[in-house]
């Protein structure tokens, strides 16, 4: 926030993708967040990913975080804390606002100082096995949500979507700036695969401090295997 840049967060599905993200970050001397979804953690447990990424991080000079992306339950978030994840997302966005606040507050209290990310509004598209219709973040609700939960970062819905875009996405930068005025914590941009670089930079200028990439990496991995 202070220096006006964002950290990339890359969703990895296996060892090869974790190595690619780690080695690219090391080559570019850039801090990096390596993250996994609940679906990926059905393929390999939180302990396996924590061991793998932790070992990669030991050999790196740049900061590396291991993050739970779109955590879908208190139990999974707790398990990731116990296994050594360094940050968490709890995604209560499908819930009514008050229920989202209660769930997020519970995870924040459980995490005991580890940074917790949450989502308000709904980023559209397909995330893991779930399809979601977009619902833009309301700045007034964002202020209430942040105050009521104590989260350290907030994923906002401003027009991005998970998965592939059918056309060029048009992000609501004005809405992002209004959310920025309503809350003081770092904002997170989900669904950045396929978003033009100039729009990503505009979001960073508007207060985004973490940018998530998943689909483009999965395509690159699949192409490499083929």
PDB file of C-alpha atoms in Angstrom:
ATOM      1  CA  UNK A   1       0.000   0.000   0.000  1.00  0.00           C
ATOM      2  CA  UNK A   2       2.696   2.461   0.988  1.00  0.00           C
ATOM      3  CA  UNK A   3       4.766   1.974  -2.167  1.00  0.00           C
ATOM      4  CA  UNK A   4       1.826   1.549  -4.557  1.00  0.00           C
ATOM      5  CA  UNK A   5       2.495  -1.917  -5.957  1.00  0.00           C
ATOM      6  CA  UNK A   6       0.794  -5.311  -5.789  1.00  0.00           C
ATOM      7  CA  UNK A   7       2.038  -8.826  -5.075  1.00  0.00           C
ATOM      8  CA  UNK A   8       1.118 -11.578  -7.543  1.00  0.00           C
ATOM      9  CA  UNK A   9      -0.735 -14.581  -6.135  1.00  0.00           C
ATOM     10  CA  UNK A  10      -0.527 -17.702  -8.294  1.00  0.00           C
ATOM     11  CA  UNK A  11      -2.836 -20.687  -7.942  1.00  0.00           C
ATOM     12  CA  UNK A  12      -0.824 -23.907  -8.235  1.00  0.00           C
ATOM     13  CA  UNK A  13      -2.177 -27.420  -8.693  1.00  0.00           C
ATOM     14  CA  UNK A  14       0.985 -29.518  -8.338  1.00  0.00           C
ATOM     15  CA  UNK A  15       4.735 -29.463  -7.789  1.00  0.00           C
ATOM     16  CA  UNK A  16       5.597 -28.282 -11.310  1.00  0.00           C
ATOM     17  CA  UNK A  17       3.360 -25.219 -11.083  1.00  0.00           C
ATOM     18  CA  UNK A  18       4.701 -24.381  -7.616  1.00  0.00           C
ATOM     19  CA  UNK A  19       8.260 -24.604  -8.940  1.00  0.00           C
ATOM     20  CA  UNK A  20       7.415 -22.397 -11.924  1.00  0.00           C
ATOM     21  CA  UNK A  21       5.893 -19.674  -9.734  1.00  0.00           C
ATOM     22  CA  UNK A  22       8.759 -19.827  -7.223  1.00  0.00           C
ATOM     23  CA  UNK A  23      11.540 -19.805  -9.812  1.00  0.00           C
ATOM     24  CA  UNK A  24       9.985 -16.953 -11.802  1.00  0.00           C
ATOM     25  CA  UNK A  25       9.633 -14.869  -8.630  1.00  0.00           C
ATOM     26  CA  UNK A  26      13.251 -15.563  -7.702  1.00  0.00           C
ATOM     27  CA  UNK A  27      14.461 -14.641 -11.185  1.00  0.00           C
ATOM     28  CA  UNK A  28      12.542 -11.351 -11.101  1.00  0.00           C
ATOM     29  CA  UNK A  29      13.433 -10.637  -7.450  1.00  0.00           C
ATOM     30  CA  UNK A  30       9.737 -10.217  -6.671  1.00  0.00           C
ATOM     31  CA  UNK A  31       7.819 -11.339  -3.565  1.00  0.00           C
ATOM     32  CA  UNK A  32       5.221 -13.973  -4.375  1.00  0.00           C
ATOM     33  CA  UNK A  33       2.101 -15.598  -2.943  1.00  0.00           C
ATOM     34  CA  UNK A  34       1.581 -19.252  -3.861  1.00  0.00           C
ATOM     35  CA  UNK A  35      -1.975 -20.385  -3.212  1.00  0.00           C
ATOM     36  CA  UNK A  36      -4.264 -23.392  -3.415  1.00  0.00           C
ATOM     37  CA  UNK A  37      -8.034 -23.827  -3.564  1.00  0.00           C
ATOM     38  CA  UNK A  38     -10.201 -26.342  -1.689  1.00  0.00           C
ATOM     39  CA  UNK A  39     -10.470 -28.367  -4.911  1.00  0.00           C
ATOM     40  CA  UNK A  40      -6.689 -28.595  -5.200  1.00  0.00           C
ATOM     41  CA  UNK A  41      -6.488 -29.687  -1.552  1.00  0.00           C
ATOM     42  CA  UNK A  42      -8.616 -32.698  -2.425  1.00  0.00           C
ATOM     43  CA  UNK A  43      -5.823 -33.733  -4.814  1.00  0.00           C
ATOM     44  CA  UNK A  44      -3.076 -33.244  -2.207  1.00  0.00           C
ATOM     45  CA  UNK A  45      -3.506 -32.322   1.441  1.00  0.00           C
ATOM     46  CA  UNK A  46      -2.650 -28.960   3.044  1.00  0.00           C
ATOM     47  CA  UNK A  47       0.320 -30.650   4.734  1.00  0.00           C
ATOM     48  CA  UNK A  48       1.776 -31.796   1.411  1.00  0.00           C
ATOM     49  CA  UNK A  49       1.482 -28.333  -0.141  1.00  0.00           C
ATOM     50  CA  UNK A  50       2.883 -26.686   2.994  1.00  0.00           C
ATOM     51  CA  UNK A  51       5.877 -29.024   2.944  1.00  0.00           C
ATOM     52  CA  UNK A  52       6.508 -28.535  -0.761  1.00  0.00           C
ATOM     53  CA  UNK A  53       6.191 -24.736  -0.822  1.00  0.00           C
ATOM     54  CA  UNK A  54       8.026 -24.373   2.473  1.00  0.00           C
ATOM     55  CA  UNK A  55      10.990 -26.285   1.046  1.00  0.00           C
ATOM     56  CA  UNK A  56      10.995 -24.166  -2.109  1.00  0.00           C
ATOM     57  CA  UNK A  57      10.900 -21.005   0.008  1.00  0.00           C
ATOM     58  CA  UNK A  58      13.968 -22.057   2.024  1.00  0.00           C
ATOM     59  CA  UNK A  59      16.144 -21.717  -1.088  1.00  0.00           C
ATOM     60  CA  UNK A  60      14.731 -18.350  -2.152  1.00  0.00           C
ATOM     61  CA  UNK A  61      15.922 -14.865  -1.312  1.00  0.00           C
ATOM     62  CA  UNK A  62      12.510 -13.271  -1.942  1.00  0.00           C
ATOM     63  CA  UNK A  63       9.547 -13.483   0.476  1.00  0.00           C
ATOM     64  CA  UNK A  64       7.166 -16.382  -0.218  1.00  0.00           C
ATOM     65  CA  UNK A  65       3.700 -16.822   1.289  1.00  0.00           C
ATOM     66  CA  UNK A  66       1.483 -19.913   1.148  1.00  0.00           C
ATOM     67  CA  UNK A  67      -2.173 -18.921   0.999  1.00  0.00           C
ATOM     68  CA  UNK A  68      -5.515 -20.721   1.104  1.00  0.00           C
ATOM     69  CA  UNK A  69      -7.602 -19.273  -1.738  1.00  0.00           C
ATOM     70  CA  UNK A  70     -11.417 -19.295  -1.486  1.00  0.00           C
ATOM     71  CA  UNK A  71     -11.475 -21.315   1.714  1.00  0.00           C
ATOM     72  CA  UNK A  72     -14.989 -22.729   1.926  1.00  0.00           C
ATOM     73  CA  UNK A  73     -15.224 -23.751   5.588  1.00  0.00           C
ATOM     74  CA  UNK A  74     -13.932 -22.906   9.046  1.00  0.00           C
ATOM     75  CA  UNK A  75     -12.615 -26.459   9.354  1.00  0.00           C
ATOM     76  CA  UNK A  76     -10.445 -26.220   6.230  1.00  0.00           C
ATOM     77  CA  UNK A  77      -9.071 -22.840   7.304  1.00  0.00           C
ATOM     78  CA  UNK A  78      -8.183 -24.278  10.717  1.00  0.00           C
ATOM     79  CA  UNK A  79      -6.473 -27.270   9.141  1.00  0.00           C
ATOM     80  CA  UNK A  80      -4.371 -25.010   6.894  1.00  0.00           C
ATOM     81  CA  UNK A  81      -3.250 -22.986   9.922  1.00  0.00           C
ATOM     82  CA  UNK A  82      -2.195 -26.155  11.731  1.00  0.00           C
ATOM     83  CA  UNK A  83      -0.254 -27.375   8.676  1.00  0.00           C
ATOM     84  CA  UNK A  84       1.753 -24.161   8.271  1.00  0.00           C
ATOM     85  CA  UNK A  85      -0.051 -21.975   5.739  1.00  0.00           C
ATOM     86  CA  UNK A  86       0.985 -18.353   6.252  1.00  0.00           C
ATOM     87  CA  UNK A  87      -2.284 -16.692   5.227  1.00  0.00           C
ATOM     88  CA  UNK A  88      -5.913 -17.615   4.608  1.00  0.00           C
ATOM     89  CA  UNK A  89      -8.941 -16.604   2.644  1.00  0.00           C
ATOM     90  CA  UNK A  90     -12.369 -17.457   3.948  1.00  0.00           C
ATOM     91  CA  UNK A  91     -14.989 -16.925   1.257  1.00  0.00           C
ATOM     92  CA  UNK A  92     -18.398 -16.333   2.789  1.00  0.00           C
ATOM     93  CA  UNK A  93     -19.561 -14.229  -0.168  1.00  0.00           C
ATOM     94  CA  UNK A  94     -22.450 -16.608  -1.062  1.00  0.00           C
ATOM     95  CA  UNK A  95     -23.893 -16.003   2.425  1.00  0.00           C
ATOM     96  CA  UNK A  96     -26.068 -13.104   3.588  1.00  0.00           C
ATOM     97  CA  UNK A  97     -23.969 -10.185   4.822  1.00  0.00           C
ATOM     98  CA  UNK A  98     -24.420 -10.828   8.540  1.00  0.00           C
ATOM     99  CA  UNK A  99     -23.571 -14.539   8.137  1.00  0.00           C
ATOM    100  CA  UNK A 100     -20.491 -13.649   6.069  1.00  0.00           C
ATOM    101  CA  UNK A 101     -19.374 -11.284   8.839  1.00  0.00           C
ATOM    102  CA  UNK A 102     -19.874 -13.930  11.538  1.00  0.00           C
ATOM    103  CA  UNK A 103     -17.990 -16.644   9.641  1.00  0.00           C
ATOM    104  CA  UNK A 104     -15.125 -14.319   8.727  1.00  0.00           C
ATOM    105  CA  UNK A 105     -14.813 -13.008  12.292  1.00  0.00           C
ATOM    106  CA  UNK A 106     -14.630 -16.579  13.568  1.00  0.00           C
ATOM    107  CA  UNK A 107     -11.773 -17.396  11.170  1.00  0.00           C
ATOM    108  CA  UNK A 108      -9.919 -14.180  12.051  1.00  0.00           C
ATOM    109  CA  UNK A 109     -10.122 -15.063  15.753  1.00  0.00           C
ATOM    110  CA  UNK A 110      -8.981 -18.649  15.092  1.00  0.00           C
ATOM    111  CA  UNK A 111      -6.029 -17.566  12.926  1.00  0.00           C
ATOM    112  CA  UNK A 112      -4.512 -15.635  15.844  1.00  0.00           C
ATOM    113  CA  UNK A 113      -2.611 -13.017  13.910  1.00  0.00           C
ATOM    114  CA  UNK A 114      -2.210 -14.722  10.538  1.00  0.00           C
ATOM    115  CA  UNK A 115      -3.521 -12.432   7.786  1.00  0.00           C
ATOM    116  CA  UNK A 116      -7.032 -13.299   6.640  1.00  0.00           C
ATOM    117  CA  UNK A 117      -8.584 -12.280   3.319  1.00  0.00           C
ATOM    118  CA  UNK A 118     -12.341 -12.287   2.693  1.00  0.00           C
ATOM    119  CA  UNK A 119     -14.666 -11.488  -0.195  1.00  0.00           C
ATOM    120  CA  UNK A 120     -17.621  -9.134  -0.339  1.00  0.00           C
ATOM    121  CA  UNK A 121     -19.799  -9.136  -3.404  1.00  0.00           C
ATOM    122  CA  UNK A 122     -19.324 -11.997  -5.844  1.00  0.00           C
ATOM    123  CA  UNK A 123     -16.614 -12.379  -8.473  1.00  0.00           C
ATOM    124  CA  UNK A 124     -18.380 -14.162 -11.315  1.00  0.00           C
ATOM    125  CA  UNK A 125     -17.366 -17.190 -13.353  1.00  0.00           C
ATOM    126  CA  UNK A 126     -16.236 -20.665 -12.312  1.00  0.00           C
ATOM    127  CA  UNK A 127     -14.159 -21.143  -9.170  1.00  0.00           C
ATOM    128  CA  UNK A 128     -13.294 -24.779  -8.449  1.00  0.00           C
ATOM    129  CA  UNK A 129     -16.627 -26.571  -8.932  1.00  0.00           C
ATOM    130  CA  UNK A 130     -18.831 -23.526  -8.330  1.00  0.00           C
ATOM    131  CA  UNK A 131     -20.394 -21.217 -10.911  1.00  0.00           C
ATOM    132  CA  UNK A 132     -21.274 -17.765  -9.621  1.00  0.00           C
ATOM    133  CA  UNK A 133     -23.142 -14.793 -10.982  1.00  0.00           C
ATOM    134  CA  UNK A 134     -21.295 -11.505 -10.461  1.00  0.00           C
ATOM    135  CA  UNK A 135     -22.535  -9.123  -7.782  1.00  0.00           C
ATOM    136  CA  UNK A 136     -20.564  -5.911  -7.405  1.00  0.00           C
ATOM    137  CA  UNK A 137     -19.196  -4.882  -4.008  1.00  0.00           C
ATOM    138  CA  UNK A 138     -21.089  -2.147  -2.207  1.00  0.00           C
ATOM    139  CA  UNK A 139     -18.708   0.425  -0.617  1.00  0.00           C
ATOM    140  CA  UNK A 140     -20.954   1.058   2.409  1.00  0.00           C
ATOM    141  CA  UNK A 141     -21.263  -2.660   3.087  1.00  0.00           C
ATOM    142  CA  UNK A 142     -17.490  -2.971   2.649  1.00  0.00           C
ATOM    143  CA  UNK A 143     -16.882  -0.460   5.439  1.00  0.00           C
ATOM    144  CA  UNK A 144     -19.255  -2.324   7.761  1.00  0.00           C
ATOM    145  CA  UNK A 145     -17.742  -5.680   6.793  1.00  0.00           C
ATOM    146  CA  UNK A 146     -14.141  -4.650   7.451  1.00  0.00           C
ATOM    147  CA  UNK A 147     -15.016  -3.079  10.796  1.00  0.00           C
ATOM    148  CA  UNK A 148     -17.033  -6.110  11.879  1.00  0.00           C
ATOM    149  CA  UNK A 149     -14.532  -8.798  10.873  1.00  0.00           C
ATOM    150  CA  UNK A 150     -11.005  -7.451  11.387  1.00  0.00           C
ATOM    151  CA  UNK A 151      -9.802  -8.890   8.062  1.00  0.00           C
ATOM    152  CA  UNK A 152      -6.463  -7.711   6.703  1.00  0.00           C
ATOM    153  CA  UNK A 153      -7.431  -7.697   3.006  1.00  0.00           C
ATOM    154  CA  UNK A 154     -10.652  -7.629   1.016  1.00  0.00           C
ATOM    155  CA  UNK A 155     -11.392  -9.223  -2.359  1.00  0.00           C
ATOM    156  CA  UNK A 156     -13.741  -6.959  -4.289  1.00  0.00           C
ATOM    157  CA  UNK A 157     -16.063  -7.559  -7.225  1.00  0.00           C
ATOM    158  CA  UNK A 158     -15.646  -4.794  -9.809  1.00  0.00           C
ATOM    159  CA  UNK A 159     -16.202  -6.681 -13.069  1.00  0.00           C
ATOM    160  CA  UNK A 160     -13.595  -9.440 -13.132  1.00  0.00           C
ATOM    161  CA  UNK A 161     -14.512 -13.125 -13.386  1.00  0.00           C
ATOM    162  CA  UNK A 162     -12.863 -16.469 -12.733  1.00  0.00           C
ATOM    163  CA  UNK A 163     -12.006 -18.487 -15.845  1.00  0.00           C
ATOM    164  CA  UNK A 164     -11.857 -17.328 -19.453  1.00  0.00           C
ATOM    165  CA  UNK A 165     -13.477 -14.105 -20.658  1.00  0.00           C
ATOM    166  CA  UNK A 166     -15.686 -14.149 -23.745  1.00  0.00           C
ATOM    167  CA  UNK A 167     -14.636 -10.592 -24.595  1.00  0.00           C
ATOM    168  CA  UNK A 168     -12.409  -7.883 -23.179  1.00  0.00           C
ATOM    169  CA  UNK A 169     -13.414  -7.281 -19.533  1.00  0.00           C
ATOM    170  CA  UNK A 170     -14.406  -3.777 -18.515  1.00  0.00           C
ATOM    171  CA  UNK A 171     -13.603  -3.104 -14.896  1.00  0.00           C
ATOM    172  CA  UNK A 172     -15.384  -0.460 -12.824  1.00  0.00           C
ATOM    173  CA  UNK A 173     -12.378   1.554 -11.648  1.00  0.00           C
ATOM    174  CA  UNK A 174     -14.640   4.284 -10.256  1.00  0.00           C
ATOM    175  CA  UNK A 175     -16.307   1.716  -7.973  1.00  0.00           C
ATOM    176  CA  UNK A 176     -12.872   0.485  -6.898  1.00  0.00           C
ATOM    177  CA  UNK A 177     -11.894   4.025  -5.920  1.00  0.00           C
ATOM    178  CA  UNK A 178     -15.103   4.424  -3.897  1.00  0.00           C
ATOM    179  CA  UNK A 179     -14.374   1.166  -2.068  1.00  0.00           C
ATOM    180  CA  UNK A 180     -10.831   2.422  -1.440  1.00  0.00           C
ATOM    181  CA  UNK A 181     -12.258   5.558   0.156  1.00  0.00           C
ATOM    182  CA  UNK A 182     -14.557   3.467   2.373  1.00  0.00           C
ATOM    183  CA  UNK A 183     -11.915   1.040   3.716  1.00  0.00           C
ATOM    184  CA  UNK A 184      -8.237   1.373   4.585  1.00  0.00           C
ATOM    185  CA  UNK A 185      -7.028  -2.242   4.224  1.00  0.00           C
ATOM    186  CA  UNK A 186      -5.386  -3.679   1.061  1.00  0.00           C
ATOM    187  CA  UNK A 187      -7.776  -4.727  -1.712  1.00  0.00           C
ATOM    188  CA  UNK A 188      -7.500  -7.915  -3.781  1.00  0.00           C
ATOM    189  CA  UNK A 189      -8.253  -8.435  -7.490  1.00  0.00           C
ATOM    190  CA  UNK A 190      -9.500 -11.929  -8.358  1.00  0.00           C
ATOM    191  CA  UNK A 191      -9.884 -13.237 -11.900  1.00  0.00           C
ATOM    192  CA  UNK A 192      -6.941 -11.349 -13.417  1.00  0.00           C
ATOM    193  CA  UNK A 193      -6.201 -13.931 -16.139  1.00  0.00           C
ATOM    194  CA  UNK A 194      -7.110 -12.253 -19.421  1.00  0.00           C
ATOM    195  CA  UNK A 195      -7.469  -8.746 -17.979  1.00  0.00           C
ATOM    196  CA  UNK A 196      -5.405  -6.264 -20.053  1.00  0.00           C
ATOM    197  CA  UNK A 197      -2.251  -5.158 -18.239  1.00  0.00           C
ATOM    198  CA  UNK A 198      -3.254  -1.490 -18.308  1.00  0.00           C
ATOM    199  CA  UNK A 199      -6.475  -2.321 -16.430  1.00  0.00           C
ATOM    200  CA  UNK A 200      -4.534  -4.317 -13.834  1.00  0.00           C
ATOM    201  CA  UNK A 201      -2.195  -1.345 -13.356  1.00  0.00           C
ATOM    202  CA  UNK A 202      -5.192   0.983 -12.985  1.00  0.00           C
ATOM    203  CA  UNK A 203      -6.554  -1.303 -10.262  1.00  0.00           C
ATOM    204  CA  UNK A 204      -3.214  -1.237  -8.444  1.00  0.00           C
ATOM    205  CA  UNK A 205      -3.241   2.542  -8.624  1.00  0.00           C
ATOM    206  CA  UNK A 206      -6.754   2.399  -7.159  1.00  0.00           C
ATOM    207  CA  UNK A 207      -5.682   0.420  -4.091  1.00  0.00           C
ATOM    208  CA  UNK A 208      -5.284  -3.236  -5.135  1.00  0.00           C
ATOM    209  CA  UNK A 209      -2.299  -4.848  -3.377  1.00  0.00           C
ATOM    210  CA  UNK A 210      -2.765  -8.525  -4.382  1.00  0.00           C
ATOM    211  CA  UNK A 211      -3.572  -9.814  -7.867  1.00  0.00           C
ATOM    212  CA  UNK A 212      -4.709 -13.420  -8.412  1.00  0.00           C
ATOM    213  CA  UNK A 213      -3.805 -15.474 -11.475  1.00  0.00           C
ATOM    214  CA  UNK A 214      -5.008 -19.035 -12.047  1.00  0.00           C
ATOM    215  CA  UNK A 215      -6.503 -19.795 -15.465  1.00  0.00           C
ATOM    216  CA  UNK A 216      -3.519 -18.587 -17.502  1.00  0.00           C
ATOM    217  CA  UNK A 217      -1.208 -20.812 -15.453  1.00  0.00           C
ATOM    218  CA  UNK A 218      -3.453 -23.842 -15.919  1.00  0.00           C
ATOM    219  CA  UNK A 219      -3.485 -23.264 -19.670  1.00  0.00           C
ATOM    220  CA  UNK A 220       0.316 -22.946 -19.759  1.00  0.00           C
ATOM    221  CA  UNK A 221       0.714 -26.159 -17.744  1.00  0.00           C
ATOM    222  CA  UNK A 222      -1.746 -28.052 -19.970  1.00  0.00           C
ATOM    223  CA  UNK A 223       0.016 -26.789 -23.111  1.00  0.00           C
ATOM    224  CA  UNK A 224       3.345 -27.888 -21.676  1.00  0.00           C
ATOM    225  CA  UNK A 225       2.054 -31.384 -20.978  1.00  0.00           C
ATOM    226  CA  UNK A 226       0.576 -31.653 -24.492  1.00  0.00           C
TER     227      UNK A 226
END
